[in-house]
Amino acid sequence: MKLITAVIKPHRLDEVKDALQAFGVHGLTITEASGYGRQRGHTEVYRGAEYTVDLVPKIRIEVLVEDADAEELTDVIVKAARTGKIGDGKVWSIPVDDAVRVRTGERGPDAL
Amino acid sequence: MPPGILTLAADKATLSPANTGFMLICSALVMVMTPGLAFFYGGMVRVKSVLNMLMMSFISLGIVTILWVLYGFGLAFGTDQGGFIGWDGHFAGLSGIGLTELWGATTIPVYVFAVFQLMFAIITPALISGALADRVKFTAWALFIALWVTVVYFPVAHWVWGEGGWLFELKVIDFAGGTAVHINAGAAALGVLLVVGKRIGFKKDPMRPHSLPLVMLGAGLLWFGWFGFNAGSWLGNDDGIGAVAFVNTQVATAAAMLGWLAYEKIRHGSFTTLGAASGAVAGLVAITPACGAVSPLGAIAVGVIAGVLCAMAVNLKYKFGYDDSLDVIGVHLVGGVAGSLLVGLFATGGVQSKAKGLFYGGGFEQLGRQAIGVFSVLLYSLVVSYVLAKAIDLVMGFRIGEDEEVAGIDQAAHAETAYDFTGAGGGTVGRLGEALTKKVNA
């Protein structure tokens, strides 16, 4: 199994969600996050005093998938999240040892 | 605010119900400026110290009211004693005043004049608090207000507005408080700052305003209340001069807001909310001394000049390294000086006073008088405020502890926090927060 984590622009959430659904993903976890990449944040000016706000609001999506789907699903997310402008985010995946469905106790791929 | 010009010399003044009602409403309008100021300042500080900021203004409503009744009105507006201070036994406690006793040659009762002037005395020390955000002991601040109004505000109000006061006799024009209120408060802010010092993290930590909507609400209330401040300062409206003051107040404020915003757009690239609110206040400050002396076109000039000048001035604190937290000096001192001096340029001679400004053929005479008014009040307030603050600092310490300042003065000084982010919704934060907070005396 793989855990795919995507950090995306908040306004692309709907597209990514729809794409995941179309792909057949059953569940996902979404967290509001903040951070910055190469573009850093933005500047605010209050009475002439400039403040750099490093952290920009982001959405973090986490999906557990079977190994076979991981590659393709990553592409699906990237395609749905892309605007072509700076700050579009990142997607990565890491191996997962085990997963349990809390209600039934099923383990491994069955729990997905 | 010259008493005695309202009625023709031959007439014996009688109580005017219209002017009395008008002035009571104006007094209430000026009163609302202090809570307005509290919100204007309160929105500009960080979440952890908003209550203290509100309280620093609000406490003035309590302290100054009582002192005014006991002796303040007598000191400011009693019979002149050598040009410096006033005193009148029957003003003490406001108890020897007759119900229908009129103020000087005006058509309003002494009581009405006293309560109108009280509202000015309340807001002036409250103005100073913006320079001291987040870091002074509340008890020290309360003591400072009591001492400051006694030895600075009451005398200066007498100099400028009291019959026999030395600046009044010099014919310095201060329609509604450019020198007595704004320069006075701005210079005091500088004096206290020199004692108190800067906030921990000044120039390093971000100290962004926590609620610009509150700032806008406060600025709106200030603008609204300022009509009472300025239009009421003629103590009636038998001759239309109060109405001119009203119009000029609106015009200059609008112009200053646009001036500030234009400067900001050119200099920093955006029209900020804080800029709009600050520009409006700068305009209100600058037109205060001038609104009875200039034409509406003159008011536009006063507004634009003040708006741009104050927007430029607020940057100086970073250059000079003094932490005037909410720009009391940049807005009130600079705006007050600008407005008071501009009277010497733009006074038309056809309204409040016959004195003409430089641009209306009056030469430098009025400008010179204005300058004397400006700098004498500035210097007096600066020096005495510094001495007072120093004395308080030596006796009880003016600042709160470093750990309290970092954690937030609201909790330390008032045992309260402004916003509760734990309860509503019952999300993760809410449940955790509730678990961490327990009612003690359930």
Coordinates of C-alpha atoms in Angstrom, one line a residue, chain B residues 420-440:
Chain B
D420 CA -12.7 32.5 23.1
F421 CA -11.6 30.2 20.3
T422 CA -12.5 27.0 22.2
G423 CA -16.2 26.7 22.5
A424 CA -18.2 26.9 19.3
G425 CA -18.5 24.1 16.8
G426 CA -17.0 21.4 18.9
G427 CA -14.3 20.6 16.5
T428 CA -11.0 19.2 17.6
V429 CA -9.8 22.6 18.9
G430 CA -13.1 23.1 20.7
R431 CA -13.1 19.7 22.5
L432 CA -9.5 20.1 23.5
G433 CA -10.0 23.6 24.7
E434 CA -13.0 22.6 26.7
A435 CA -11.1 19.8 28.3
L436 CA -8.3 22.2 29.3
T437 CA -10.7 24.8 30.7
K438 CA -12.7 23.9 33.8
K439 CA -15.1 26.0 35.7
V440 CA -13.8 26.5 39.3

